[in-house]
């Protein structure tokens, strides 16, 4: 009797869930955009300052004359160039993140606009079904509604949990790629310190470039992981400071780039990446436990609904 009505209700409810889900993602993306734009502005000021410092070395001045006489200008120039290169990389990375985020926001807004009528459709269908249930079986209508609401809640949460597990797994995969690159760079760096020469130095920096690329992707994936976790409704809080995760990659851009050749910096980077992997893995285990308990609740709710229908 209610098959067609139930199907239309389910479709509308799924549309509402997706509409709200996209709204949460939009809010999170806009917050991230504000933070990135502020960071970009600061990095731009830093880059302009480094550029000015570098250009000032080529102006005739008493200070530069003294540096030339002391044969220190070349070293000073190399240091300033390294600092301006590091500032440029950080600024370019912020610009890339902003561009990617703006594209994501536009896509989310378009997808959400297509679902704007789902709530009003659902309300009309819900009122029709409730009226039919009340007229045909007032005693069990409340029980049926409660069971359906519980099923809907569990299914929705399971979807969000699975998406979060997928996002977290992607983070782990990319973190391990960074670990491999850093471990390789560490090995070649040790060889370089023992007199490995130009080849070992080139390979070491190539591995560090690979690690930096992986860390850039890790940062983006951590933002996605953050958004997915925010959508999950939990009876108990997952004990993790995920906001701290999203700032992880800054470690690799604030004062570290210019010291990649320092072996101790590579060591500390390896420790930082390993620590991140441990934290994300811990959250994934908690999510998997939550998934198991939610699946159990869903089976129980479906059994309750089946019993109500069978016995009414």
XYZ file of C-alpha atoms in Angstrom:
312
model
C 0.000 0.000 0.000
C 2.822 2.370 0.875
C 5.558 1.107 -1.483
C 5.451 3.974 -3.983
C 5.005 6.572 -1.239
C 7.895 5.094 0.751
C 10.149 5.186 -2.283
C 9.380 8.838 -2.985
C 9.889 9.690 0.682
C 13.226 7.887 0.723
C 14.402 9.723 -2.403
C 13.398 13.096 -0.951
C 15.014 12.320 2.385
C 18.255 11.304 0.702
C 18.161 14.573 -1.224
C 17.692 16.501 2.030
C 20.599 14.664 3.629
C 22.823 15.443 0.677
C 21.703 19.086 0.713
C 22.620 19.413 4.408
C 25.819 17.448 3.890
C 26.877 19.815 1.106
C 25.981 22.762 3.342
C 28.349 21.497 6.044
C 31.087 21.063 3.490
C 30.479 24.576 2.134
C 30.754 26.103 5.608
C 33.965 24.241 6.285
C 35.420 25.173 2.875
C 34.555 28.849 3.339
C 36.219 28.833 6.747
C 39.302 27.237 5.220
C 39.235 29.833 2.420
C 39.225 32.712 4.918
C 42.197 31.180 6.726
C 44.097 30.513 3.507
C 43.479 34.011 2.143
C 44.775 35.507 5.394
C 47.792 33.212 5.237
C 48.345 34.111 1.563
C 48.328 37.840 2.375
C 50.908 37.329 5.127
C 53.076 35.200 2.845
C 52.887 37.843 0.131
C 54.160 40.476 2.548
C 56.937 38.123 3.608
C 57.895 37.432 -0.019
C 57.999 41.142 -0.884
C 60.232 41.779 2.120
C 62.602 38.948 1.148
C 62.650 40.267 -2.434
C 63.476 43.744 -1.210
C 66.265 42.392 1.012
C 67.714 40.461 -1.924
C 67.581 43.423 -4.322
C 69.210 45.680 -1.749
C 72.381 43.583 -2.033
C 72.952 44.941 -5.544
C 72.678 48.589 -4.516
C 75.863 50.469 -3.878
C 76.236 51.110 -0.204
C 78.921 51.220 2.420
C 77.611 48.002 3.948
C 77.807 46.135 0.626
C 81.305 47.501 0.002
C 82.436 46.172 3.372
C 80.854 42.778 2.615
C 82.726 42.643 -0.709
C 86.018 43.511 0.950
C 85.425 40.763 3.495
C 84.435 38.280 0.737
C 81.111 37.748 2.478
C 78.759 39.235 -0.119
C 78.521 36.020 -2.123
C 77.480 34.045 0.959
C 75.015 36.752 1.955
C 73.570 36.735 -1.576
C 73.138 32.939 -1.523
C 71.389 33.098 1.847
C 69.033 35.864 0.726
C 68.252 34.012 -2.515
C 67.448 30.863 -0.561
C 65.090 32.814 1.697
C 63.305 34.459 -1.244
C 62.955 31.054 -2.949
C 61.430 29.558 0.200
C 59.016 32.502 0.496
C 58.020 32.135 -3.172
C 57.307 28.419 -2.750
C 55.121 29.042 0.291
C 53.219 31.811 -1.509
C 52.708 29.696 -4.652
C 51.440 26.778 -2.573
C 48.924 29.025 -0.801
C 47.699 30.346 -4.178
C 47.253 26.779 -5.472
C 45.268 25.791 -2.385
C 43.029 28.854 -2.711
C 42.351 28.150 -6.405
C 41.494 24.517 -5.662
C 39.241 25.537 -2.777
C 37.386 28.123 -4.874
C 36.677 25.453 -7.487
C 35.423 23.077 -4.798
C 33.132 25.786 -3.353
C 31.666 26.549 -6.784
C 30.952 22.863 -7.452
C 29.363 22.425 -4.022
C 27.128 25.468 -4.518
C 25.926 24.180 -7.884
C 25.237 20.693 -6.535
C 23.381 22.112 -3.523
C 21.187 24.390 -5.671
C 19.880 21.325 -7.527
C 18.611 19.860 -4.237
C 16.947 22.952 -2.773
C 13.369 21.670 -3.293
C 13.878 18.298 -1.585
C 12.828 19.457 1.882
C 9.461 20.886 0.821
C 8.765 17.733 -1.238
C 9.633 15.540 1.722
C 7.353 17.488 4.090
C 4.370 17.087 1.791
C 4.958 13.346 1.310
C 5.577 12.841 5.029
C 2.292 14.525 5.977
C 0.444 12.368 3.449
C 1.947 9.137 4.794
C 1.368 10.093 8.424
C -2.282 10.849 7.633
C -2.732 7.471 5.944
C -1.024 5.635 8.817
C -3.066 7.451 11.425
C -6.311 6.672 9.617
C -5.498 3.016 8.970
C -3.601 2.045 12.161
C -3.340 4.824 14.799
C -1.890 2.420 17.400
C 1.209 1.477 15.422
C 1.805 4.678 13.441
C 4.024 6.147 16.192
C 6.053 2.945 16.492
C 6.562 2.738 12.726
C 7.721 6.345 12.558
C 10.180 5.847 15.450
C 11.661 2.725 13.832
C 11.991 4.418 10.437
C 13.674 7.447 12.001
C 16.205 5.187 13.745
C 16.930 3.316 10.500
C 17.364 6.579 8.642
C 19.728 7.943 11.319
C 21.899 4.803 11.265
C 22.066 4.662 7.460
C 22.979 8.325 7.218
C 25.671 8.004 9.857
C 27.082 4.878 8.228
C 27.458 6.763 4.951
C 29.352 9.553 6.700
C 31.520 7.077 8.641
C 32.473 5.197 5.476
C 33.370 8.452 3.729
C 35.502 9.490 6.703
C 37.272 6.108 6.747
C 37.985 6.490 3.020
C 39.379 9.996 3.547
C 41.525 8.868 6.478
C 42.851 5.904 4.516
C 43.893 8.258 1.707
C 45.794 10.362 4.260
C 47.627 7.299 5.571
C 48.590 6.220 2.036
C 50.040 9.610 1.163
C 51.781 9.962 4.552
C 53.539 6.655 3.969
C 54.724 7.896 0.583
C 56.231 10.929 2.328
C 57.854 8.644 4.904
C 59.476 6.551 2.184
C 60.841 9.654 0.451
C 62.190 11.098 3.694
C 63.776 7.794 4.703
C 65.482 7.614 1.320
C 66.634 11.240 1.613
C 68.004 10.470 5.075
C 70.008 7.517 3.743
C 71.437 9.508 0.850
C 72.121 12.413 3.196
C 74.168 10.158 5.456
C 76.096 8.902 2.423
C 76.589 12.505 1.330
C 78.063 13.440 4.723
C 80.532 10.582 4.338
C 81.751 12.073 1.068
C 79.197 10.767 -1.426
C 79.674 13.740 -3.709
C 77.396 15.456 -6.229
C 75.324 12.391 -7.219
C 74.269 11.569 -3.656
C 73.431 15.237 -3.042
C 71.232 15.381 -6.173
C 69.413 12.159 -5.253
C 68.861 13.373 -1.687
C 67.234 16.595 -2.893
C 65.149 14.685 -5.422
C 63.765 12.538 -2.604
C 63.089 15.677 -0.559
C 61.161 17.141 -3.498
C 59.083 13.950 -3.599
C 58.421 14.227 0.130
C 57.380 17.870 -0.231
C 54.914 16.955 -3.019
C 53.434 14.209 -0.833
C 53.105 16.573 2.136
C 51.283 19.102 -0.055
C 48.755 16.387 -0.915
C 48.564 15.308 2.735
C 47.518 18.817 3.720
C 44.671 18.816 1.205
C 43.552 15.328 2.265
C 43.606 16.322 5.938
C 41.159 19.139 5.190
C 38.862 16.595 3.524
C 39.242 14.260 6.509
C 38.362 17.145 8.807
C 35.184 17.872 6.822
C 34.107 14.219 6.819
C 34.556 13.879 10.586
C 32.490 17.015 11.170
C 29.504 15.339 9.460
C 29.436 12.279 11.734
C 26.973 12.204 14.632
C 28.506 10.364 17.565
C 27.265 9.272 20.964
C 30.784 9.749 22.279
C 33.348 12.235 21.059
C 36.276 10.946 19.027
C 39.185 12.083 21.123
C 41.401 13.824 18.589
C 42.385 17.374 17.767
C 41.760 17.100 14.021
C 42.135 20.872 13.650
C 45.780 20.399 14.553
C 46.152 17.910 11.724
C 45.195 20.475 9.102
C 48.099 22.687 10.196
C 50.568 19.815 9.915
C 52.058 20.729 6.537
C 52.956 24.217 7.761
C 55.795 22.513 9.610
C 57.389 21.783 6.269
C 57.135 25.352 5.025
C 57.998 27.476 8.064
C 61.745 27.578 8.423
C 62.436 24.038 7.239
C 62.797 24.385 3.478
C 65.933 26.479 3.724
C 67.486 23.838 5.988
C 66.644 20.680 4.035
C 70.327 20.000 3.619
C 70.711 19.796 7.395
C 70.435 16.143 8.305
C 68.839 16.875 11.686
C 65.951 18.615 9.920
C 65.316 15.520 7.833
C 65.318 13.435 11.033
C 62.792 15.703 12.755
C 60.600 15.634 9.630
C 60.590 11.831 9.678
C 59.508 11.914 13.342
C 56.737 14.423 12.584
C 55.353 12.345 9.706
C 55.458 9.163 11.791
C 53.588 10.946 14.592
C 50.903 12.103 12.183
C 50.447 8.574 10.863
C 49.972 7.267 14.402
C 47.320 9.883 15.191
C 45.346 9.362 11.983
C 45.550 5.584 12.392
C 44.135 5.934 15.914
C 41.168 7.928 14.582
C 40.586 5.305 11.877
C 40.412 2.564 14.497
C 37.848 4.590 16.449
C 35.825 5.118 13.284
C 35.869 1.403 12.505
C 34.573 0.647 16.013
C 31.863 3.270 15.564
C 30.939 1.727 12.218
C 30.559 -1.712 13.811
C 28.273 -0.429 16.581
C 26.197 1.620 14.103
C 25.732 -1.417 11.838
C 24.506 -3.371 14.861
C 22.031 -0.592 15.720
C 20.804 -0.550 12.120
C 20.149 -4.302 12.100
C 18.225 -3.986 15.348
C 16.098 -1.082 14.047
C 15.228 -2.959 10.845
C 14.206 -5.996 12.876
C 11.982 -3.817 15.079
C 10.265 -2.325 12.031
C 9.778 -5.738 10.465
C 8.201 -7.052 13.665
C 5.843 -4.048 13.881
C 4.683 -4.534 10.298
C 4.357 -8.311 10.636
C 2.413 -8.081 13.904
C 0.102 -5.213 12.980
